[in-house]
Short mmCIF file of C-alpha atoms and ligand atoms in Angstrom, two decimals:
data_model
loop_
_atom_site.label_atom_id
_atom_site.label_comp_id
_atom_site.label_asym_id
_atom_site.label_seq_id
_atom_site.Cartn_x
_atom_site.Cartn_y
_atom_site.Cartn_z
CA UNK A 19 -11.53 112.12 74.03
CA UNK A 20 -13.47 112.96 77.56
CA UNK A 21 -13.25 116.11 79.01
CA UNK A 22 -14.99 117.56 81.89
CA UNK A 23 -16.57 121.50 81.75
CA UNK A 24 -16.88 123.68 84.64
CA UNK A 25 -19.20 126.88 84.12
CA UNK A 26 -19.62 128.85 87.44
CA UNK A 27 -19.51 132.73 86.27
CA UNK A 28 -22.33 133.73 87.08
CA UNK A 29 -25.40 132.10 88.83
CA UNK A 30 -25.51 128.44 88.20
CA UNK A 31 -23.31 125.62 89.45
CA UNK A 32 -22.63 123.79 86.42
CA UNK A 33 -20.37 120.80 85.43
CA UNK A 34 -20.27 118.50 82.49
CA UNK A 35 -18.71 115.46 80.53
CA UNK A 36 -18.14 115.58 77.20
CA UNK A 37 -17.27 112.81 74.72
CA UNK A 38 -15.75 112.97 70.95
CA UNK A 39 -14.87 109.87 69.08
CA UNK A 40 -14.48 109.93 65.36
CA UNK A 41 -17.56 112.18 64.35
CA UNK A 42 -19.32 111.37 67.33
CA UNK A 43 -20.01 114.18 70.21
CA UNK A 44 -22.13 112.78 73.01
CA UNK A 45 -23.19 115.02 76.27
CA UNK A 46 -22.54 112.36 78.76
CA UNK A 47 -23.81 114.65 81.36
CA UNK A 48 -24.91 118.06 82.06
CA UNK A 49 -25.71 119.09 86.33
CA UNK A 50 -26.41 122.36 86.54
CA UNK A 51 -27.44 123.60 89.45
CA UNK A 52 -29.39 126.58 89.96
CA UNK A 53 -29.29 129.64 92.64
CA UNK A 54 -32.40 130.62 91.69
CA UNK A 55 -33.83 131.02 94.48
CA UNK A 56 -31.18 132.46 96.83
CA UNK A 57 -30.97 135.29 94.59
CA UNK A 58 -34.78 136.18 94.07
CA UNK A 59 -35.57 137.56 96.91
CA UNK A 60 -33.02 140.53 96.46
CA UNK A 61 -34.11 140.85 92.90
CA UNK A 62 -31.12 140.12 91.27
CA UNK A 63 -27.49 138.18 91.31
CA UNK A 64 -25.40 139.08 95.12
CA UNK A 65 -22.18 138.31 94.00
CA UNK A 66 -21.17 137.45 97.47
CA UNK A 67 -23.80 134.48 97.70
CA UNK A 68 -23.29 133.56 94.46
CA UNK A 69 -19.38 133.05 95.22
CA UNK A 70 -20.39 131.17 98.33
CA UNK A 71 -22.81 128.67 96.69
CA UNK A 72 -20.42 127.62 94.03
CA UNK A 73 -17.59 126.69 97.09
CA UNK A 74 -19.86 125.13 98.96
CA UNK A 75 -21.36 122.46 95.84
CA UNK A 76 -18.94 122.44 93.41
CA UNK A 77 -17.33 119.30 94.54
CA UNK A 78 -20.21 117.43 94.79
CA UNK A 79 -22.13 118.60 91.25
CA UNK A 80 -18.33 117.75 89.90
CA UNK A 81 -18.67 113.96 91.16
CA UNK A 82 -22.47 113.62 90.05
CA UNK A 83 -21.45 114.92 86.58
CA UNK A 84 -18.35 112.13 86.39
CA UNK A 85 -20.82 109.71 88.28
CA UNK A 86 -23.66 110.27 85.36
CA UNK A 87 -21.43 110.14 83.01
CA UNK A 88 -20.40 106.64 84.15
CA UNK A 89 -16.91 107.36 83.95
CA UNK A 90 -14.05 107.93 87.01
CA UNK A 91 -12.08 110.83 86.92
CA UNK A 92 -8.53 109.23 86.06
CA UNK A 93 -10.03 108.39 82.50
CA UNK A 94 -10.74 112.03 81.68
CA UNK A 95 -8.23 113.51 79.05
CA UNK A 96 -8.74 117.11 79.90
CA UNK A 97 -10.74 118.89 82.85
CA UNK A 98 -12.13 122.56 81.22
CA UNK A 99 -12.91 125.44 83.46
CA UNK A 100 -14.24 129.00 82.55
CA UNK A 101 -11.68 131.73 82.97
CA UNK A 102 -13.87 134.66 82.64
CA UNK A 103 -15.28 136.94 82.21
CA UNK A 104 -17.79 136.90 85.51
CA UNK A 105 -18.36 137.50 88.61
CA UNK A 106 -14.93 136.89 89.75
CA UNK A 107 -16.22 134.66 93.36
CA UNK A 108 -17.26 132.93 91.23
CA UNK A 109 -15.37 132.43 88.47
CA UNK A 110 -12.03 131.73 90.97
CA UNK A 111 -13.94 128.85 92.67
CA UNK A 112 -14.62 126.85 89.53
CA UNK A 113 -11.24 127.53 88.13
CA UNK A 114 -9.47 126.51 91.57
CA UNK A 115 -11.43 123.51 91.64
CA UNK A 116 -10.83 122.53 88.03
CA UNK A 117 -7.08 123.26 88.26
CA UNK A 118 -6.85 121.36 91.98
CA UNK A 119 -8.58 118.23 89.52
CA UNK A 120 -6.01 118.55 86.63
CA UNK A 121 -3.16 118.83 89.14
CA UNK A 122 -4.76 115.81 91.56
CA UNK A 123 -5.62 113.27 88.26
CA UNK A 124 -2.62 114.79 86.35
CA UNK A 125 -5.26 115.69 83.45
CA UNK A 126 -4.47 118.96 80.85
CA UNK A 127 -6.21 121.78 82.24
CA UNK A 128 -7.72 124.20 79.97
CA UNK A 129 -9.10 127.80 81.03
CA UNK A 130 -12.12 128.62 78.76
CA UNK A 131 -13.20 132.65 77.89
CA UNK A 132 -17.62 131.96 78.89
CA UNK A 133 -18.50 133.83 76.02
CA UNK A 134 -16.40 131.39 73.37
CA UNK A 135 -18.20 128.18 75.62
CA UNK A 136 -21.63 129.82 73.86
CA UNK A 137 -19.73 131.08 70.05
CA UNK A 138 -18.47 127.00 69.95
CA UNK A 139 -21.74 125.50 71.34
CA UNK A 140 -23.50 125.00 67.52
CA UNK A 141 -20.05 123.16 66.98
CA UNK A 142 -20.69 120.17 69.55
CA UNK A 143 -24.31 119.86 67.81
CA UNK A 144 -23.58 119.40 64.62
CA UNK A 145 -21.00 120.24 62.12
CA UNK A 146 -20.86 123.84 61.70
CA UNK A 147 -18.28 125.13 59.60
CA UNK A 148 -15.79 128.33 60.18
CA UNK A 149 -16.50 131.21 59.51
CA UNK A 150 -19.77 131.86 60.64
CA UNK A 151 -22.17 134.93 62.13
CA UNK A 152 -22.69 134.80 65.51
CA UNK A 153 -25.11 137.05 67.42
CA UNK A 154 -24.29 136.65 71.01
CA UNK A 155 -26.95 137.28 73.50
CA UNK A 156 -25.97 137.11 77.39
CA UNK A 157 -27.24 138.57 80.46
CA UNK A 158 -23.96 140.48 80.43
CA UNK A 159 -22.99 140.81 76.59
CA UNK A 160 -24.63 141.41 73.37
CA UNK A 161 -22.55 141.13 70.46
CA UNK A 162 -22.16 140.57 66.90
CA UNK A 163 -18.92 138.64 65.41
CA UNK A 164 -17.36 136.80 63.00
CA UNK A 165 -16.04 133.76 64.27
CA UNK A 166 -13.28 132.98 61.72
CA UNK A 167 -12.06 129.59 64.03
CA UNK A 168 -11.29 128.49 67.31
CA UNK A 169 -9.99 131.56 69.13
CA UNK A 170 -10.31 133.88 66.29
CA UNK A 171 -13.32 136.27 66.71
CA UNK A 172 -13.84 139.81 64.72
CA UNK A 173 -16.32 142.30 66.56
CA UNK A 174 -19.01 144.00 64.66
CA UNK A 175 -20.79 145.47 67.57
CA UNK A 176 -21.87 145.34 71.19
CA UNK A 177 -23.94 147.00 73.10
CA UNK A 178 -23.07 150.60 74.50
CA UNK A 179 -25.23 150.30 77.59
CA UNK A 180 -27.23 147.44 78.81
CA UNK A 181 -27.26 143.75 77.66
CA UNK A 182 -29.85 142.15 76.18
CA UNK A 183 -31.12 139.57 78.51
CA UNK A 184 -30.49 142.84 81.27
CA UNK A 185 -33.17 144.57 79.56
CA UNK A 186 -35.18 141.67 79.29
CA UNK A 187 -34.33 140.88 83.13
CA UNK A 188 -35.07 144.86 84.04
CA UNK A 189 -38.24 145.49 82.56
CA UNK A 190 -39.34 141.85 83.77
CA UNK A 191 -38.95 143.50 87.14
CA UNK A 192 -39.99 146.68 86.51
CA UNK A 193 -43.36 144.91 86.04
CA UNK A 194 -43.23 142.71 88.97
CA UNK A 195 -42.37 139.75 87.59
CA UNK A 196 -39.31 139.52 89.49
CA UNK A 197 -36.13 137.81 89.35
CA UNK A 198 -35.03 135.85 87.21
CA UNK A 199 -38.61 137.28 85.30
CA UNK A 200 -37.36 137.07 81.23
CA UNK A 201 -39.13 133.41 80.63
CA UNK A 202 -42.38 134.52 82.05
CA UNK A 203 -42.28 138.01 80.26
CA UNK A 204 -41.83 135.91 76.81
CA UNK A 205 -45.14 133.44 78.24
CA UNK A 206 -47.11 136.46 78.79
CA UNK A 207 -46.51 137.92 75.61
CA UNK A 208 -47.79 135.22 73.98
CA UNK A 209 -51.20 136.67 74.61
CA UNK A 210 -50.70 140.81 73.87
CA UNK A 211 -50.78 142.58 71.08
CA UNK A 212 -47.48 143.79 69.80
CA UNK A 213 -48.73 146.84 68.13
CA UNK A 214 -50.36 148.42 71.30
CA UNK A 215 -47.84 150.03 72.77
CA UNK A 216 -45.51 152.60 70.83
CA UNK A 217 -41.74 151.84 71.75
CA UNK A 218 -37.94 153.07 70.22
CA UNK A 219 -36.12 150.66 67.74
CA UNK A 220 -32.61 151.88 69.75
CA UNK A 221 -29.88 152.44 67.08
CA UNK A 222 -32.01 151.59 64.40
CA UNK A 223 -30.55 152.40 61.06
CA UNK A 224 -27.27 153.50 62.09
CA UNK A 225 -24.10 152.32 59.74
CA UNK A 226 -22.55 150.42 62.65
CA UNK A 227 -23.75 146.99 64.23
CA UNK A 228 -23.93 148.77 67.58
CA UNK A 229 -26.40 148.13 69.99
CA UNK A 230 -28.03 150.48 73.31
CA UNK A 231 -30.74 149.12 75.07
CA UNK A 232 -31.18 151.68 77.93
CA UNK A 233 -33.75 153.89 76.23
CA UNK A 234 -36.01 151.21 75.27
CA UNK A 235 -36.30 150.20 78.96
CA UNK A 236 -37.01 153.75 79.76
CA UNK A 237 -39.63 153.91 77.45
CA UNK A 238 -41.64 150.62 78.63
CA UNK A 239 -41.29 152.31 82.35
CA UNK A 240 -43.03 155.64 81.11
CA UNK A 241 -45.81 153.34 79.70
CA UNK A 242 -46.09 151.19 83.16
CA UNK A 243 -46.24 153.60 84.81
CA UNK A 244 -48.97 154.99 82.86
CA UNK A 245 -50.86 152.21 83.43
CA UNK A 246 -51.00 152.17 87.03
CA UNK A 247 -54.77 151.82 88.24
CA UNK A 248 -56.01 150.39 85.02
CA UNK A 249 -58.87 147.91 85.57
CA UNK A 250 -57.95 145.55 82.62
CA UNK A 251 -54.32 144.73 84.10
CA UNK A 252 -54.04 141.36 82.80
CA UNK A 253 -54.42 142.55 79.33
CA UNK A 254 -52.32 145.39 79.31
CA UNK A 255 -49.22 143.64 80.82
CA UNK A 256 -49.54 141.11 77.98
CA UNK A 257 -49.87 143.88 75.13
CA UNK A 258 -46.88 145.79 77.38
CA UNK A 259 -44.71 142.49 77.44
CA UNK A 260 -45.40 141.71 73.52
CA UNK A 261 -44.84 145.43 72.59
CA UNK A 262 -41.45 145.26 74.46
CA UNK A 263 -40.33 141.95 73.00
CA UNK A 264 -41.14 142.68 69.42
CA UNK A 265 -39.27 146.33 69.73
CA UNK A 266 -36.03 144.22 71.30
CA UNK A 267 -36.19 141.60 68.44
CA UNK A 268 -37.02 144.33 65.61
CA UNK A 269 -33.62 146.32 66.60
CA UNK A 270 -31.82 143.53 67.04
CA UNK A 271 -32.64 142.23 63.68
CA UNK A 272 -31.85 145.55 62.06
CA UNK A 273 -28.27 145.64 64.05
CA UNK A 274 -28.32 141.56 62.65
CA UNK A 275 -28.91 142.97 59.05
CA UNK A 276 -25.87 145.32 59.01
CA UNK A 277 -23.60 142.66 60.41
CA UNK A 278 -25.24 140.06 57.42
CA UNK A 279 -23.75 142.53 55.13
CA UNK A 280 -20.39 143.06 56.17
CA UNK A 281 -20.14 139.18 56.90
CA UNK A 282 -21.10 138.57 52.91
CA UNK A 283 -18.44 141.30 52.12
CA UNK A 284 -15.41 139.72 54.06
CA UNK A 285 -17.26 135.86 52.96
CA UNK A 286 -19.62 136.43 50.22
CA UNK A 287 -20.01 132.75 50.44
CA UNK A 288 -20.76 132.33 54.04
CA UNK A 289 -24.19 131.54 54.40
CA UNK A 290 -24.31 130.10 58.92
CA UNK A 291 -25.75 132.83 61.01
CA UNK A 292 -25.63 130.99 65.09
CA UNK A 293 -27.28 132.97 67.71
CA UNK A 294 -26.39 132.16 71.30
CA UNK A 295 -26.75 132.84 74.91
CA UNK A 296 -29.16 132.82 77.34
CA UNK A 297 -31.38 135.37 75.24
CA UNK A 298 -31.40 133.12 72.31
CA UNK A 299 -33.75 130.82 74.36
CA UNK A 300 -36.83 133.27 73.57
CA UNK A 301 -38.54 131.59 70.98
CA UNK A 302 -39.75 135.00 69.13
CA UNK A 303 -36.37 136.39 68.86
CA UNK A 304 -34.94 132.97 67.22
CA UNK A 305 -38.15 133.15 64.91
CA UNK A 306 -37.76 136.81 63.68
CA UNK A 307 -34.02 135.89 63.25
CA UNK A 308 -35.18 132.75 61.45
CA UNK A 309 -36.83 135.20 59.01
CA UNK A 310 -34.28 137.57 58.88
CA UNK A 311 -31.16 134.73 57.54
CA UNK A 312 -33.74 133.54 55.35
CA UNK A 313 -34.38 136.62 53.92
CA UNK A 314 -30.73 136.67 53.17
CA UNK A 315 -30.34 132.83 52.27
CA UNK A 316 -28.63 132.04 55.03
CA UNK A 317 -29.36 129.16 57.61
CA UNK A 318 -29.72 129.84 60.97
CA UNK A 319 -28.25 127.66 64.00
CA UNK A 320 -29.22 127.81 67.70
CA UNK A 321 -28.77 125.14 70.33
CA UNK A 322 -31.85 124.23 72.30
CA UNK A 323 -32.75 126.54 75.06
CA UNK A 324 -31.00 124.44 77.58
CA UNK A 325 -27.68 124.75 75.97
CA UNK A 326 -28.13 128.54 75.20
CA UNK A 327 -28.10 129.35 79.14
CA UNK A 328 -25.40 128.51 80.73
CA UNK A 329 -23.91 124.76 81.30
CA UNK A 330 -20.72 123.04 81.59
CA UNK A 331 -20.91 121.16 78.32
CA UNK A 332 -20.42 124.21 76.33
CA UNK A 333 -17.26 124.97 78.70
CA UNK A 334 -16.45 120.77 78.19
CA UNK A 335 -16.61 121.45 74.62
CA UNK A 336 -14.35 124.91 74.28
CA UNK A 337 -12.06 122.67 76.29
CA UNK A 338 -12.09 120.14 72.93
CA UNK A 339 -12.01 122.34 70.68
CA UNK A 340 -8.46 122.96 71.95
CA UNK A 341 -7.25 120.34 73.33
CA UNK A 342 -8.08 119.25 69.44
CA UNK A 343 -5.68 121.82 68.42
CA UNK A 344 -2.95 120.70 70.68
CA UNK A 345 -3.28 123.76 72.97
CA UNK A 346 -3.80 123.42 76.97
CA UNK A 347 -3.16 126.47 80.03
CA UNK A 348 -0.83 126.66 82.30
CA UNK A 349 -1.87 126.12 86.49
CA UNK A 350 -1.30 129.63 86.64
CA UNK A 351 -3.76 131.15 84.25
CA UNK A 352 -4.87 133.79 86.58
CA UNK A 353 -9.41 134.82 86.47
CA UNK A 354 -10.18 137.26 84.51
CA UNK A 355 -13.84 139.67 85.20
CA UNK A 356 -13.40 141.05 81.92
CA UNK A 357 -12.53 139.00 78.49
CA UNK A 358 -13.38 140.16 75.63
CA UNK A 359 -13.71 137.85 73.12
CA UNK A 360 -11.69 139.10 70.20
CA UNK A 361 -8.32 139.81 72.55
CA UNK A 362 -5.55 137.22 71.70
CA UNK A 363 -6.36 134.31 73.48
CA UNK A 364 -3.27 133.09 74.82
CA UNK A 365 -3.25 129.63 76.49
O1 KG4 B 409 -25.95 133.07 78.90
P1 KG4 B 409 -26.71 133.23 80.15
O2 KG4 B 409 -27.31 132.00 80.79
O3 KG4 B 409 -25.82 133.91 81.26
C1 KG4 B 409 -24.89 134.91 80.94
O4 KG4 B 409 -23.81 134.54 80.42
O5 KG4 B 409 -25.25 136.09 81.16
O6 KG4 B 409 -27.83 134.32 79.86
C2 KG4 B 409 -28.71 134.70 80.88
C3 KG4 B 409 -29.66 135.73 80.32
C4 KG4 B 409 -30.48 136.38 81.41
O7 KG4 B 409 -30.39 137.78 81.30
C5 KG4 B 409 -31.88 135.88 81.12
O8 KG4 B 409 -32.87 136.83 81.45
C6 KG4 B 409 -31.85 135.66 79.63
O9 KG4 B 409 -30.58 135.12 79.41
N1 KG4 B 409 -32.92 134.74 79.21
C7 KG4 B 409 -33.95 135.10 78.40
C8 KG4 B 409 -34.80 133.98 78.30
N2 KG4 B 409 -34.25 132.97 79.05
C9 KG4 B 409 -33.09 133.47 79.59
N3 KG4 B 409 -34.21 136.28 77.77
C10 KG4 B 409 -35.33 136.33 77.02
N4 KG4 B 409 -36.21 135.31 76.88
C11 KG4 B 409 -35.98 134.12 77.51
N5 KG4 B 409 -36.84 133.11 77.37
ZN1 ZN B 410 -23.49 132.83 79.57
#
């Protein structure tokens, strides 16, 4: 089975081939192509360009991906393209363009939701069984779910405020690292001391797996801002940086713990906690998470950092997972900006 992913939600142009044969998944390839650098000088995603960058490369990052994959499109067996939720420029020119393909090379067309292109991702990697824990960890969601199987999903808790990789993306700003600043935020912390600076665990110890973020951001500006005019910058941006990512991990892991235990009460033998999204690329959250299923002897799953942010091969791969299943869209599956993930997925 071949199928071709199309991820263009948010700021990357991304398309994919995907390959299953017996056991065997293969990436056969993966262009993703950034805006990087259209957006940074405004400090953040324009919608507007965004939606104009996909139209103008998505056909040719969708003929590199078939031409890497060393494949034509009349052999593909389904073309995958994500749905929603997004920026809806966006999203409309990837679906158009995937639908125009399945129409053009009469191919199933299948409209993914984003968010289950990362919750399926461990799946293409390896053989991860249903039902697992999934913390989800997005520039625009942070969530905590069972996934029970393909298209079912039970929330635990999201965030009431800001996202995760939004605070990381915010504060990275805030302290002129500017945008996209969350990889260079985690680099710098590498070197500060994570005890320095005093900061909230949001949420912490509440009975629900809920999640607010907007306080702790407030927090690390009152700090900056204290700072201001210090002679040792270096060194307190690095203490500021560590301080902020150890607070983020620490509540996330205490919002992780409460899901753990209502997991183990609906599957006391479920023992797969995946973490995914673009935030699960920060190497100190995936370690304290590490800790955390161990502590509760459970194994922890996250694709490598490339696969956590976004890509077409996780959309290639939702697109298998149901086209597995028997189940394809119609032509007329209309974009949708929001999608949550445990809504009736109807194809
Ligand atoms: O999944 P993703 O690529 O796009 C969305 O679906 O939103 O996630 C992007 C988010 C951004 O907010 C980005 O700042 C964050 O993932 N991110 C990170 C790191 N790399 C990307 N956050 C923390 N540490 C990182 N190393
Ligand atoms: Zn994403």
């Amino acid at each position: 089975m071949l199928v071709l992913g199309i991820e263009s939600s948010c700021d990357e142009t991304a398309v994919a081939v995907v390959s299953v044969s017996q056991a065997k998944k293969r990436i056969l390839s993966n262009v993703i192509l950034s805006q990087n650098e259209k957006h940074e000088e405004y400090g953040g995603i324009v919608p507007e360009i965004a939606a104009r960058s996909h139209l103008e490369h998505i056909h040719a990052i969708m003929r590199q991906a078939v031409n890497e994959a060393g494949i034509s499109f009349d052999e593909l067996d389904g073309i995958a393209a994500t749905a929603g939720p997004g920026l809806i420029g966006g999203v409309i020119v990837g679906l158009m363009a995937g639908k125009a393909a399945s129409l053009a090379y009469n191919t199933p067309f299948l409209a993914v939701n984003h968010l289950e292109g990362h919750a399926l991702t461990v799946r293409l990697l390896g053989d991860v069984c249903f039902p697992y824990l999934l913390l989800l960890v997005s520039g625009g969601h942070t969530q905590l779910l069972i996934v029970r199987g393909v298209g079912k999903y039970s929330l635990l808790g999201s965030t009431l405020d800001d996202a995760a990789g939004e605070a990381f993306d915010k504060v990275a700003k805030m302290i002129g690292f500017g945008y996209p600043g969350a990889a260079k935020l985690e680099h710098t912390a590498k070197n500060g001391d994570s005890t320095r600076f005093v900061l909230p665990r949001p949420m912490a110890g509440r009975p629900n797996c809920d999640f607010s973020f907007s306080g702790l951001k407030t927090a690390v500006r009152n700090h900056y801002d204290s700072l201001v005019d210090s002679d040792s910058e270096t060194k307190d941006l690095a203490d500021l940086c560590a301080s902020f990512q150890r607070a983020i991990s620490e509540t996330i892991c205490d919002r992780s713990q409460r899901a753990i235990n209502q997991y183990k009460k609906f599957y006391p033998e479920g023992n797969t906690f995946v973490l995914a999204g673009g935030v699960a690329a920060n190497k100190y959250l995936c370690s304290k998470i590490t800790n955390l299923a161990n502590e509760n002897d459970m194994v922890v799953k996250v694709p490598p950092s490339n696969l956590c942010t976004d890509n077409g091969a996780m959309i290639a791969w939702a697109g298998i997972e149901y086209l597995r299943l028997g189940k394809t869209s119609q032509l007329d599956f209309a974009p949708r900006p929001r999608w949550p993930l445990d809504e009736s997925i109807k194809k």
